[in-house]
Structures are given as C-alpha cells and as structure tokens.
Amino acid sequence: YNCSDPATRIRDINSVVASVDSTIIPGSPEDMALSWLLNDDTATNACGGGNKIRQRYALAVFYYSTTGSQWANHATNIWLTPADECTWALVKCSGDMVTELQMGTYIS
C-alpha cells in the first residue's frame, strides 16, 4: 500500500469496503459510513490493515443506522473521531479487535 498518496488511499478504502458491502445505496447508513471514512476519517488507510477499515466502517454503519447523533450523552463527541476505535466510549476490544458494544441507555 502507498499510504502517502490520497488517490491510492481512496482506492484501497473503497476496495476493502466493497469486500464487505458490494452495493451501497446513496444516502444509506452504509453510504454515510463510507463517506465518513473517505472524507472525515483521513488518518485511516489500508496501511493499518483491511481489518481496521472494516471495523471502523462497521461501527460507523452502526452509528448512522441507529441515529447516533441523537444518542443520549451526545455520542458524536465519543464516536467517529480520529482516535482508535478501541478507545471510543462504550466500545470494548481484545487487542485491536472490537468484541463488544456496551450501549446501555445511550440509544434513546
């Protein structure tokens, strides 16, 4: 992977996401998650490994699918940040792999 080239980064992320979600409908949670990865989460690239992209994409899809911006305690400040997703509030990991979401009353 050539992570210093923005065009290569976009190609790599699109390729990894396509391996998980081959058809993305415009305006869907999947589309919003892919857009977030490509345009806002600019530190994530394929040099961190395909699993990192898949994991961040899945969490972003979950966030958008459950209207994360309306979660109790304003989860926008604790999710979809440049920080490693294992440090996001309510996300539990083993090593660098997400194993659990402890949402409790965050989804209202």
PDB file of N, CA, C and O in Angstrom, residues 1-82:
ATOM      1  N   TYR A   1       0.826  -1.192   0.000  1.00  0.00           N
ATOM      2  CA  TYR A   1       0.000   0.000   0.000  1.00  0.00           C
ATOM      3  C   TYR A   1       0.864   1.248   0.000  1.00  0.00           C
ATOM      4  O   TYR A   1       1.900   1.295   0.636  1.00  0.00           O
ATOM      5  N   ASN A   2       0.425   2.253  -0.720  1.00  0.00           N
ATOM      6  CA  ASN A   2       1.099   3.546  -0.729  1.00  0.00           C
ATOM      7  C   ASN A   2       0.207   4.531   0.021  1.00  0.00           C
ATOM      8  O   ASN A   2      -0.679   5.149  -0.555  1.00  0.00           O
ATOM      9  N   CYS A   3       0.427   4.661   1.304  1.00  0.00           N
ATOM     10  CA  CYS A   3      -0.470   5.463   2.144  1.00  0.00           C
ATOM     11  C   CYS A   3      -0.198   6.957   2.070  1.00  0.00           C
ATOM     12  O   CYS A   3      -0.924   7.745   2.653  1.00  0.00           O
ATOM     13  N   SER A   4       0.825   7.352   1.352  1.00  0.00           N
ATOM     14  CA  SER A   4       1.093   8.780   1.228  1.00  0.00           C
ATOM     15  C   SER A   4       0.330   9.393   0.061  1.00  0.00           C
ATOM     16  O   SER A   4       0.265  10.608  -0.069  1.00  0.00           O
ATOM     17  N   ASP A   5      -0.271   8.581  -0.778  1.00  0.00           N
ATOM     18  CA  ASP A   5      -0.989   9.060  -1.945  1.00  0.00           C
ATOM     19  C   ASP A   5      -2.493   9.049  -1.682  1.00  0.00           C
ATOM     20  O   ASP A   5      -3.079   7.989  -1.464  1.00  0.00           O
ATOM     21  N   PRO A   6      -3.146  10.223  -1.681  1.00  0.00           N
ATOM     22  CA  PRO A   6      -4.586  10.295  -1.393  1.00  0.00           C
ATOM     23  C   PRO A   6      -5.441   9.453  -2.341  1.00  0.00           C
ATOM     24  O   PRO A   6      -6.421   8.832  -1.919  1.00  0.00           O
ATOM     25  N   ALA A   7      -5.097   9.413  -3.618  1.00  0.00           N
ATOM     26  CA  ALA A   7      -5.886   8.626  -4.571  1.00  0.00           C
ATOM     27  C   ALA A   7      -5.785   7.136  -4.259  1.00  0.00           C
ATOM     28  O   ALA A   7      -6.778   6.406  -4.354  1.00  0.00           O
ATOM     29  N   THR A   8      -4.608   6.691  -3.876  1.00  0.00           N
ATOM     30  CA  THR A   8      -4.425   5.284  -3.510  1.00  0.00           C
ATOM     31  C   THR A   8      -5.192   4.968  -2.243  1.00  0.00           C
ATOM     32  O   THR A   8      -5.801   3.897  -2.121  1.00  0.00           O
ATOM     33  N   ARG A   9      -5.195   5.883  -1.286  1.00  0.00           N
ATOM     34  CA  ARG A   9      -5.944   5.695  -0.039  1.00  0.00           C
ATOM     35  C   ARG A   9      -7.426   5.480  -0.343  1.00  0.00           C
ATOM     36  O   ARG A   9      -8.056   4.563   0.164  1.00  0.00           O
ATOM     37  N   ILE A  10      -7.989   6.317  -1.196  1.00  0.00           N
ATOM     38  CA  ILE A  10      -9.398   6.209  -1.558  1.00  0.00           C
ATOM     39  C   ILE A  10      -9.666   4.876  -2.248  1.00  0.00           C
ATOM     40  O   ILE A  10     -10.635   4.182  -1.929  1.00  0.00           O
ATOM     41  N   ARG A  11      -8.804   4.497  -3.185  1.00  0.00           N
ATOM     42  CA  ARG A  11      -8.969   3.223  -3.882  1.00  0.00           C
ATOM     43  C   ARG A  11      -8.928   2.054  -2.909  1.00  0.00           C
ATOM     44  O   ARG A  11      -9.756   1.150  -2.962  1.00  0.00           O
ATOM     45  N   ASP A  12      -7.963   2.070  -1.991  1.00  0.00           N
ATOM     46  CA  ASP A  12      -7.816   0.984  -1.021  1.00  0.00           C
ATOM     47  C   ASP A  12      -9.038   0.880  -0.104  1.00  0.00           C
ATOM     48  O   ASP A  12      -9.542  -0.213   0.153  1.00  0.00           O
ATOM     49  N   ILE A  13      -9.515   2.015   0.404  1.00  0.00           N
ATOM     50  CA  ILE A  13     -10.682   2.002   1.296  1.00  0.00           C
ATOM     51  C   ILE A  13     -11.910   1.507   0.534  1.00  0.00           C
ATOM     52  O   ILE A  13     -12.655   0.662   1.033  1.00  0.00           O
ATOM     53  N   ASN A  14     -12.112   2.000  -0.682  1.00  0.00           N
ATOM     54  CA  ASN A  14     -13.249   1.531  -1.478  1.00  0.00           C
ATOM     55  C   ASN A  14     -13.169   0.026  -1.725  1.00  0.00           C
ATOM     56  O   ASN A  14     -14.181  -0.671  -1.654  1.00  0.00           O
ATOM     57  N   SER A  15     -11.979  -0.476  -1.970  1.00  0.00           N
ATOM     58  CA  SER A  15     -11.794  -1.909  -2.208  1.00  0.00           C
ATOM     59  C   SER A  15     -12.126  -2.729  -0.964  1.00  0.00           C
ATOM     60  O   SER A  15     -12.823  -3.743  -1.041  1.00  0.00           O
ATOM     61  N   VAL A  16     -11.638  -2.290   0.194  1.00  0.00           N
ATOM     62  CA  VAL A  16     -11.898  -3.019   1.440  1.00  0.00           C
ATOM     63  C   VAL A  16     -13.387  -2.977   1.780  1.00  0.00           C
ATOM     64  O   VAL A  16     -13.987  -3.997   2.132  1.00  0.00           O
ATOM     65  N   VAL A  17     -14.006  -1.817   1.657  1.00  0.00           N
ATOM     66  CA  VAL A  17     -15.437  -1.694   1.963  1.00  0.00           C
ATOM     67  C   VAL A  17     -16.253  -2.534   0.983  1.00  0.00           C
ATOM     68  O   VAL A  17     -17.220  -3.189   1.379  1.00  0.00           O
ATOM     69  N   ALA A  18     -15.870  -2.556  -0.282  1.00  0.00           N
ATOM     70  CA  ALA A  18     -16.593  -3.362  -1.269  1.00  0.00           C
ATOM     71  C   ALA A  18     -16.536  -4.846  -0.931  1.00  0.00           C
ATOM     72  O   ALA A  18     -17.461  -5.592  -1.252  1.00  0.00           O
ATOM     73  N   SER A  19     -15.487  -5.286  -0.249  1.00  0.00           N
ATOM     74  CA  SER A  19     -15.393  -6.698   0.135  1.00  0.00           C
ATOM     75  C   SER A  19     -16.408  -7.040   1.223  1.00  0.00           C
ATOM     76  O   SER A  19     -16.723  -8.204   1.441  1.00  0.00           O
ATOM     77  N   VAL A  20     -16.920  -6.017   1.916  1.00  0.00           N
ATOM     78  CA  VAL A  20     -17.911  -6.203   2.973  1.00  0.00           C
ATOM     79  C   VAL A  20     -19.310  -5.882   2.457  1.00  0.00           C
ATOM     80  O   VAL A  20     -20.281  -6.568   2.789  1.00  0.00           O
ATOM     81  N   ASP A  21     -19.425  -4.837   1.676  1.00  0.00           N
ATOM     82  CA  ASP A  21     -20.704  -4.280   1.252  1.00  0.00           C
ATOM     83  C   ASP A  21     -20.614  -3.947  -0.234  1.00  0.00           C
ATOM     84  O   ASP A  21     -20.159  -2.863  -0.587  1.00  0.00           O
ATOM     85  N   SER A  22     -21.030  -4.865  -1.092  1.00  0.00           N
ATOM     86  CA  SER A  22     -20.824  -4.660  -2.523  1.00  0.00           C
ATOM     87  C   SER A  22     -21.783  -3.645  -3.151  1.00  0.00           C
ATOM     88  O   SER A  22     -21.477  -3.053  -4.168  1.00  0.00           O
ATOM     89  N   THR A  23     -22.958  -3.445  -2.559  1.00  0.00           N
ATOM     90  CA  THR A  23     -23.915  -2.481  -3.094  1.00  0.00           C
ATOM     91  C   THR A  23     -24.271  -1.474  -2.008  1.00  0.00           C
ATOM     92  O   THR A  23     -24.881  -1.820  -1.006  1.00  0.00           O
ATOM     93  N   ILE A  24     -23.879  -0.237  -2.223  1.00  0.00           N
ATOM     94  CA  ILE A  24     -24.159   0.817  -1.251  1.00  0.00           C
ATOM     95  C   ILE A  24     -25.138   1.799  -1.882  1.00  0.00           C
ATOM     96  O   ILE A  24     -24.861   2.390  -2.931  1.00  0.00           O
ATOM     97  N   ILE A  25     -26.273   1.954  -1.242  1.00  0.00           N
ATOM     98  CA  ILE A  25     -27.324   2.836  -1.741  1.00  0.00           C
ATOM     99  C   ILE A  25     -27.039   4.264  -1.279  1.00  0.00           C
ATOM    100  O   ILE A  25     -26.796   4.496  -0.083  1.00  0.00           O
ATOM    101  N   PRO A  26     -27.067   5.220  -2.199  1.00  0.00           N
ATOM    102  CA  PRO A  26     -26.828   6.624  -1.817  1.00  0.00           C
ATOM    103  C   PRO A  26     -27.775   7.058  -0.692  1.00  0.00           C
ATOM    104  O   PRO A  26     -28.966   6.765  -0.709  1.00  0.00           O
ATOM    105  N   GLY A  27     -27.213   7.746   0.289  1.00  0.00           N
ATOM    106  CA  GLY A  27     -27.987   8.243   1.417  1.00  0.00           C
ATOM    107  C   GLY A  27     -28.216   7.239   2.535  1.00  0.00           C
ATOM    108  O   GLY A  27     -28.747   7.592   3.581  1.00  0.00           O
ATOM    109  N   SER A  28     -27.805   6.003   2.331  1.00  0.00           N
ATOM    110  CA  SER A  28     -27.989   4.956   3.340  1.00  0.00           C
ATOM    111  C   SER A  28     -26.940   5.092   4.445  1.00  0.00           C
ATOM    112  O   SER A  28     -25.933   5.790   4.275  1.00  0.00           O
ATOM    113  N   PRO A  29     -27.147   4.407   5.590  1.00  0.00           N
ATOM    114  CA  PRO A  29     -26.114   4.415   6.632  1.00  0.00           C
ATOM    115  C   PRO A  29     -24.766   3.918   6.101  1.00  0.00           C
ATOM    116  O   PRO A  29     -23.719   4.441   6.491  1.00  0.00           O
ATOM    117  N   GLU A  30     -24.795   2.959   5.196  1.00  0.00           N
ATOM    118  CA  GLU A  30     -23.550   2.449   4.608  1.00  0.00           C
ATOM    119  C   GLU A  30     -22.853   3.526   3.787  1.00  0.00           C
ATOM    120  O   GLU A  30     -21.630   3.674   3.852  1.00  0.00           O
ATOM    121  N   ASP A  31     -23.636   4.283   3.037  1.00  0.00           N
ATOM    122  CA  ASP A  31     -23.085   5.378   2.239  1.00  0.00           C
ATOM    123  C   ASP A  31     -22.499   6.464   3.137  1.00  0.00           C
ATOM    124  O   ASP A  31     -21.409   6.988   2.876  1.00  0.00           O
ATOM    125  N   MET A  32     -23.215   6.795   4.215  1.00  0.00           N
ATOM    126  CA  MET A  32     -22.708   7.812   5.154  1.00  0.00           C
ATOM    127  C   MET A  32     -21.421   7.329   5.827  1.00  0.00           C
ATOM    128  O   MET A  32     -20.488   8.118   6.020  1.00  0.00           O
ATOM    129  N   ALA A  33     -21.359   6.036   6.170  1.00  0.00           N
ATOM    130  CA  ALA A  33     -20.158   5.489   6.805  1.00  0.00           C
ATOM    131  C   ALA A  33     -18.975   5.529   5.841  1.00  0.00           C
ATOM    132  O   ALA A  33     -17.861   5.904   6.227  1.00  0.00           O
ATOM    133  N   LEU A  34     -19.197   5.151   4.590  1.00  0.00           N
ATOM    134  CA  LEU A  34     -18.123   5.200   3.601  1.00  0.00           C
ATOM    135  C   LEU A  34     -17.669   6.638   3.381  1.00  0.00           C
ATOM    136  O   LEU A  34     -16.466   6.917   3.324  1.00  0.00           O
ATOM    137  N   SER A  35     -18.615   7.557   3.293  1.00  0.00           N
ATOM    138  CA  SER A  35     -18.268   8.968   3.129  1.00  0.00           C
ATOM    139  C   SER A  35     -17.435   9.466   4.309  1.00  0.00           C
ATOM    140  O   SER A  35     -16.452  10.197   4.124  1.00  0.00           O
ATOM    141  N   TRP A  36     -17.812   9.049   5.526  1.00  0.00           N
ATOM    142  CA  TRP A  36     -17.042   9.445   6.711  1.00  0.00           C
ATOM    143  C   TRP A  36     -15.613   8.910   6.613  1.00  0.00           C
ATOM    144  O   TRP A  36     -14.654   9.652   6.852  1.00  0.00           O
ATOM    145  N   LEU A  37     -15.464   7.641   6.233  1.00  0.00           N
ATOM    146  CA  LEU A  37     -14.116   7.066   6.101  1.00  0.00           C
ATOM    147  C   LEU A  37     -13.282   7.820   5.070  1.00  0.00           C
ATOM    148  O   LEU A  37     -12.112   8.108   5.303  1.00  0.00           O
ATOM    149  N   LEU A  38     -13.890   8.126   3.942  1.00  0.00           N
ATOM    150  CA  LEU A  38     -13.149   8.750   2.848  1.00  0.00           C
ATOM    151  C   LEU A  38     -12.849  10.225   3.085  1.00  0.00           C
ATOM    152  O   LEU A  38     -11.774  10.703   2.740  1.00  0.00           O
ATOM    153  N   ASN A  39     -13.795  10.943   3.672  1.00  0.00           N
ATOM    154  CA  ASN A  39     -13.675  12.404   3.739  1.00  0.00           C
ATOM    155  C   ASN A  39     -13.336  12.988   5.099  1.00  0.00           C
ATOM    156  O   ASN A  39     -12.752  14.058   5.177  1.00  0.00           O
ATOM    157  N   ASP A  40     -13.723  12.301   6.168  1.00  0.00           N
ATOM    158  CA  ASP A  40     -13.512  12.849   7.509  1.00  0.00           C
ATOM    159  C   ASP A  40     -12.457  12.085   8.302  1.00  0.00           C
ATOM    160  O   ASP A  40     -11.701  12.674   9.058  1.00  0.00           O
ATOM    161  N   ASP A  41     -12.430  10.790   8.135  1.00  0.00           N
ATOM    162  CA  ASP A  41     -11.508   9.939   8.893  1.00  0.00           C
ATOM    163  C   ASP A  41     -10.212   9.778   8.104  1.00  0.00           C
ATOM    164  O   ASP A  41      -9.803   8.682   7.758  1.00  0.00           O
ATOM    165  N   THR A  42      -9.585  10.889   7.803  1.00  0.00           N
ATOM    166  CA  THR A  42      -8.464  10.893   6.863  1.00  0.00           C
ATOM    167  C   THR A  42      -7.201  10.218   7.378  1.00  0.00           C
ATOM    168  O   THR A  42      -6.292   9.941   6.607  1.00  0.00           O
ATOM    169  N   ALA A  43      -7.131   9.901   8.662  1.00  0.00           N
ATOM    170  CA  ALA A  43      -5.952   9.217   9.190  1.00  0.00           C
ATOM    171  C   ALA A  43      -6.009   7.716   8.930  1.00  0.00           C
ATOM    172  O   ALA A  43      -4.983   7.040   8.949  1.00  0.00           O
ATOM    173  N   THR A  44      -7.205   7.182   8.677  1.00  0.00           N
ATOM    174  CA  THR A  44      -7.336   5.748   8.439  1.00  0.00           C
ATOM    175  C   THR A  44      -6.978   5.435   6.997  1.00  0.00           C
ATOM    176  O   THR A  44      -7.449   6.081   6.071  1.00  0.00           O
ATOM    177  N   ASN A  45      -6.120   4.444   6.832  1.00  0.00           N
ATOM    178  CA  ASN A  45      -5.766   3.992   5.493  1.00  0.00           C
ATOM    179  C   ASN A  45      -5.474   2.492   5.532  1.00  0.00           C
ATOM    180  O   ASN A  45      -5.472   1.879   6.595  1.00  0.00           O
ATOM    181  N   ALA A  46      -5.253   1.919   4.387  1.00  0.00           N
ATOM    182  CA  ALA A  46      -5.047   0.480   4.289  1.00  0.00           C
ATOM    183  C   ALA A  46      -3.727   0.021   4.913  1.00  0.00           C
ATOM    184  O   ALA A  46      -3.558  -1.161   5.176  1.00  0.00           O
ATOM    185  N   CYS A  47      -2.821   0.940   5.184  1.00  0.00           N
ATOM    186  CA  CYS A  47      -1.570   0.547   5.824  1.00  0.00           C
ATOM    187  C   CYS A  47      -1.803   0.092   7.254  1.00  0.00           C
ATOM    188  O   CYS A  47      -0.974  -0.610   7.819  1.00  0.00           O
ATOM    189  N   GLY A  48      -2.932   0.480   7.831  1.00  0.00           N
ATOM    190  CA  GLY A  48      -3.318  -0.021   9.143  1.00  0.00           C
ATOM    191  C   GLY A  48      -3.947  -1.407   9.047  1.00  0.00           C
ATOM    192  O   GLY A  48      -4.272  -2.017  10.046  1.00  0.00           O
ATOM    193  N   GLY A  49      -4.139  -1.892   7.825  1.00  0.00           N
ATOM    194  CA  GLY A  49      -4.729  -3.205   7.588  1.00  0.00           C
ATOM    195  C   GLY A  49      -6.194  -3.114   7.221  1.00  0.00           C
ATOM    196  O   GLY A  49      -6.899  -2.203   7.631  1.00  0.00           O
ATOM    197  N   GLY A  50      -6.637  -4.064   6.420  1.00  0.00           N
ATOM    198  CA  GLY A  50      -8.021  -4.105   5.994  1.00  0.00           C
ATOM    199  C   GLY A  50      -8.984  -4.269   7.149  1.00  0.00           C
ATOM    200  O   GLY A  50     -10.091  -3.732   7.122  1.00  0.00           O
ATOM    201  N   ASN A  51      -8.565  -5.004   8.183  1.00  0.00           N
ATOM    202  CA  ASN A  51      -9.456  -5.205   9.328  1.00  0.00           C
ATOM    203  C   ASN A  51      -9.774  -3.889  10.028  1.00  0.00           C
ATOM    204  O   ASN A  51     -10.883  -3.693  10.510  1.00  0.00           O
ATOM    205  N   LYS A  52      -8.815  -3.002  10.095  1.00  0.00           N
ATOM    206  CA  LYS A  52      -9.031  -1.692  10.720  1.00  0.00           C
ATOM    207  C   LYS A  52     -10.118  -0.929   9.953  1.00  0.00           C
ATOM    208  O   LYS A  52     -11.022  -0.361  10.547  1.00  0.00           O
ATOM    209  N   ILE A  53     -10.031  -0.937   8.634  1.00  0.00           N
ATOM    210  CA  ILE A  53     -11.029  -0.254   7.815  1.00  0.00           C
ATOM    211  C   ILE A  53     -12.392  -0.912   7.989  1.00  0.00           C
ATOM    212  O   ILE A  53     -13.396  -0.225   8.206  1.00  0.00           O
ATOM    213  N   ARG A  54     -12.440  -2.238   7.922  1.00  0.00           N
ATOM    214  CA  ARG A  54     -13.716  -2.952   8.079  1.00  0.00           C
ATOM    215  C   ARG A  54     -14.362  -2.635   9.428  1.00  0.00           C
ATOM    216  O   ARG A  54     -15.567  -2.417   9.522  1.00  0.00           O
ATOM    217  N   GLN A  55     -13.550  -2.622  10.457  1.00  0.00           N
ATOM    218  CA  GLN A  55     -14.052  -2.382  11.819  1.00  0.00           C
ATOM    219  C   GLN A  55     -14.596  -0.968  11.973  1.00  0.00           C
ATOM    220  O   GLN A  55     -15.688  -0.760  12.510  1.00  0.00           O
ATOM    221  N   ARG A  56     -13.858   0.008  11.500  1.00  0.00           N
ATOM    222  CA  ARG A  56     -14.301   1.398  11.601  1.00  0.00           C
ATOM    223  C   ARG A  56     -15.546   1.617  10.734  1.00  0.00           C
ATOM    224  O   ARG A  56     -16.475   2.310  11.129  1.00  0.00           O
ATOM    225  N   TYR A  57     -15.578   0.989   9.565  1.00  0.00           N
ATOM    226  CA  TYR A  57     -16.749   1.081   8.692  1.00  0.00           C
ATOM    227  C   TYR A  57     -17.971   0.481   9.383  1.00  0.00           C
ATOM    228  O   TYR A  57     -19.036   1.104   9.419  1.00  0.00           O
ATOM    229  N   ALA A  58     -17.838  -0.704   9.961  1.00  0.00           N
ATOM    230  CA  ALA A  58     -18.966  -1.366  10.641  1.00  0.00           C
ATOM    231  C   ALA A  58     -19.481  -0.519  11.798  1.00  0.00           C
ATOM    232  O   ALA A  58     -20.699  -0.376  11.981  1.00  0.00           O
ATOM    233  N   LEU A  59     -18.582   0.048  12.582  1.00  0.00           N
ATOM    234  CA  LEU A  59     -19.008   0.896  13.694  1.00  0.00           C
ATOM    235  C   LEU A  59     -19.702   2.164  13.190  1.00  0.00           C
ATOM    236  O   LEU A  59     -20.700   2.608  13.767  1.00  0.00           O
ATOM    237  N   ALA A  60     -19.197   2.730  12.112  1.00  0.00           N
ATOM    238  CA  ALA A  60     -19.836   3.917  11.544  1.00  0.00           C
ATOM    239  C   ALA A  60     -21.217   3.574  10.985  1.00  0.00           C
ATOM    240  O   ALA A  60     -22.172   4.344  11.163  1.00  0.00           O
ATOM    241  N   VAL A  61     -21.362   2.419  10.346  1.00  0.00           N
ATOM    242  CA  VAL A  61     -22.674   1.992   9.861  1.00  0.00           C
ATOM    243  C   VAL A  61     -23.630   1.846  11.041  1.00  0.00           C
ATOM    244  O   VAL A  61     -24.775   2.297  10.994  1.00  0.00           O
ATOM    245  N   PHE A  62     -23.156   1.234  12.133  1.00  0.00           N
ATOM    246  CA  PHE A  62     -23.985   1.089  13.333  1.00  0.00           C
ATOM    247  C   PHE A  62     -24.414   2.459  13.842  1.00  0.00           C
ATOM    248  O   PHE A  62     -25.582   2.698  14.148  1.00  0.00           O
ATOM    249  N   TYR A  63     -23.471   3.377  13.919  1.00  0.00           N
ATOM    250  CA  TYR A  63     -23.744   4.732  14.404  1.00  0.00           C
ATOM    251  C   TYR A  63     -24.825   5.401  13.551  1.00  0.00           C
ATOM    252  O   TYR A  63     -25.809   5.927  14.066  1.00  0.00           O
ATOM    253  N   TYR A  64     -24.647   5.384  12.234  1.00  0.00           N
ATOM    254  CA  TYR A  64     -25.617   6.033  11.357  1.00  0.00           C
ATOM    255  C   TYR A  64     -26.949   5.275  11.321  1.00  0.00           C
ATOM    256  O   TYR A  64     -28.004   5.897  11.211  1.00  0.00           O
ATOM    257  N   SER A  65     -26.919   3.954  11.431  1.00  0.00           N
ATOM    258  CA  SER A  65     -28.151   3.143  11.410  1.00  0.00           C
ATOM    259  C   SER A  65     -29.020   3.372  12.637  1.00  0.00           C
ATOM    260  O   SER A  65     -30.231   3.193  12.585  1.00  0.00           O
ATOM    261  N   THR A  66     -28.380   3.743  13.740  1.00  0.00           N
ATOM    262  CA  THR A  66     -29.109   3.930  14.998  1.00  0.00           C
ATOM    263  C   THR A  66     -29.233   5.405  15.363  1.00  0.00           C
ATOM    264  O   THR A  66     -29.491   5.742  16.513  1.00  0.00           O
ATOM    265  N   THR A  67     -29.049   6.273  14.373  1.00  0.00           N
ATOM    266  CA  THR A  67     -29.146   7.720  14.564  1.00  0.00           C
ATOM    267  C   THR A  67     -28.255   8.165  15.727  1.00  0.00           C
ATOM    268  O   THR A  67     -28.709   8.773  16.694  1.00  0.00           O
ATOM    269  N   GLY A  68     -26.994   7.826  15.617  1.00  0.00           N
ATOM    270  CA  GLY A  68     -26.025   8.120  16.670  1.00  0.00           C
ATOM    271  C   GLY A  68     -25.973   9.561  17.109  1.00  0.00           C
ATOM    272  O   GLY A  68     -25.699   9.861  18.267  1.00  0.00           O
ATOM    273  N   SER A  69     -26.275  10.476  16.205  1.00  0.00           N
ATOM    274  CA  SER A  69     -26.246  11.892  16.585  1.00  0.00           C
ATOM    275  C   SER A  69     -27.336  12.227  17.601  1.00  0.00           C
ATOM    276  O   SER A  69     -27.275  13.267  18.250  1.00  0.00           O
ATOM    277  N   GLN A  70     -28.299  11.331  17.774  1.00  0.00           N
ATOM    278  CA  GLN A  70     -29.372  11.562  18.739  1.00  0.00           C
ATOM    279  C   GLN A  70     -29.247  10.677  19.977  1.00  0.00           C
ATOM    280  O   GLN A  70     -30.147  10.677  20.817  1.00  0.00           O
ATOM    281  N   TRP A  71     -28.151   9.942  20.101  1.00  0.00           N
ATOM    282  CA  TRP A  71     -27.956   9.122  21.292  1.00  0.00           C
ATOM    283  C   TRP A  71     -27.902  10.024  22.518  1.00  0.00           C
ATOM    284  O   TRP A  71     -27.464  11.181  22.448  1.00  0.00           O
ATOM    285  N   ALA A  72     -28.294   9.475  23.640  1.00  0.00           N
ATOM    286  CA  ALA A  72     -28.149  10.188  24.913  1.00  0.00           C
ATOM    287  C   ALA A  72     -26.663  10.474  25.131  1.00  0.00           C
ATOM    288  O   ALA A  72     -25.798   9.766  24.613  1.00  0.00           O
ATOM    289  N   ASN A  73     -26.353  11.487  25.862  1.00  0.00           N
ATOM    290  CA  ASN A  73     -24.975  11.876  26.193  1.00  0.00           C
ATOM    291  C   ASN A  73     -24.156  12.308  24.986  1.00  0.00           C
ATOM    292  O   ASN A  73     -22.944  12.258  25.006  1.00  0.00           O
ATOM    293  N   HIS A  74     -24.834  12.693  23.910  1.00  0.00           N
ATOM    294  CA  HIS A  74     -24.172  13.270  22.742  1.00  0.00           C
ATOM    295  C   HIS A  74     -22.968  12.463  22.280  1.00  0.00           C
ATOM    296  O   HIS A  74     -21.833  12.909  22.335  1.00  0.00           O
ATOM    297  N   ALA A  75     -23.252  11.273  21.798  1.00  0.00           N
ATOM    298  CA  ALA A  75     -22.198  10.346  21.391  1.00  0.00           C
ATOM    299  C   ALA A  75     -21.348  10.848  20.236  1.00  0.00           C
ATOM    300  O   ALA A  75     -20.309  10.283  19.957  1.00  0.00           O
ATOM    301  N   THR A  76     -21.747  11.924  19.561  1.00  0.00           N
ATOM    302  CA  THR A  76     -20.897  12.445  18.489  1.00  0.00           C
ATOM    303  C   THR A  76     -19.539  12.860  19.034  1.00  0.00           C
ATOM    304  O   THR A  76     -18.566  12.918  18.298  1.00  0.00           O
ATOM    305  N   ASN A  77     -19.455  13.145  20.312  1.00  0.00           N
ATOM    306  CA  ASN A  77     -18.176  13.519  20.904  1.00  0.00           C
ATOM    307  C   ASN A  77     -17.338  12.307  21.294  1.00  0.00           C
ATOM    308  O   ASN A  77     -16.196  12.457  21.694  1.00  0.00           O
ATOM    309  N   ILE A  78     -17.936  11.125  21.202  1.00  0.00           N
ATOM    310  CA  ILE A  78     -17.200   9.944  21.641  1.00  0.00           C
ATOM    311  C   ILE A  78     -17.080   8.888  20.549  1.00  0.00           C
ATOM    312  O   ILE A  78     -16.405   7.896  20.736  1.00  0.00           O
ATOM    313  N   TRP A  79     -17.720   9.084  19.418  1.00  0.00           N
ATOM    314  CA  TRP A  79     -17.624   8.167  18.280  1.00  0.00           C
ATOM    315  C   TRP A  79     -17.248   8.965  17.044  1.00  0.00           C
ATOM    316  O   TRP A  79     -17.392  10.191  16.994  1.00  0.00           O
ATOM    317  N   LEU A  80     -16.803   8.272  16.033  1.00  0.00           N
ATOM    318  CA  LEU A  80     -16.428   8.870  14.755  1.00  0.00           C
ATOM    319  C   LEU A  80     -15.384   9.962  14.937  1.00  0.00           C
ATOM    320  O   LEU A  80     -15.465  11.030  14.347  1.00  0.00           O
ATOM    321  N   THR A  81     -14.413   9.669  15.774  1.00  0.00           N
ATOM    322  CA  THR A  81     -13.278  10.561  15.972  1.00  0.00           C
ATOM    323  C   THR A  81     -12.055   9.932  15.320  1.00  0.00           C
ATOM    324  O   THR A  81     -12.063   8.738  15.008  1.00  0.00           O
ATOM    325  N   PRO A  82     -10.982  10.680  15.154  1.00  0.00           N
ATOM    326  CA  PRO A  82      -9.765  10.103  14.590  1.00  0.00           C
ATOM    327  C   PRO A  82      -9.087   9.083  15.515  1.00  0.00           C
ATOM    328  O   PRO A  82      -8.246   8.307  15.074  1.00  0.00           O
TER     329      PRO A  82
END
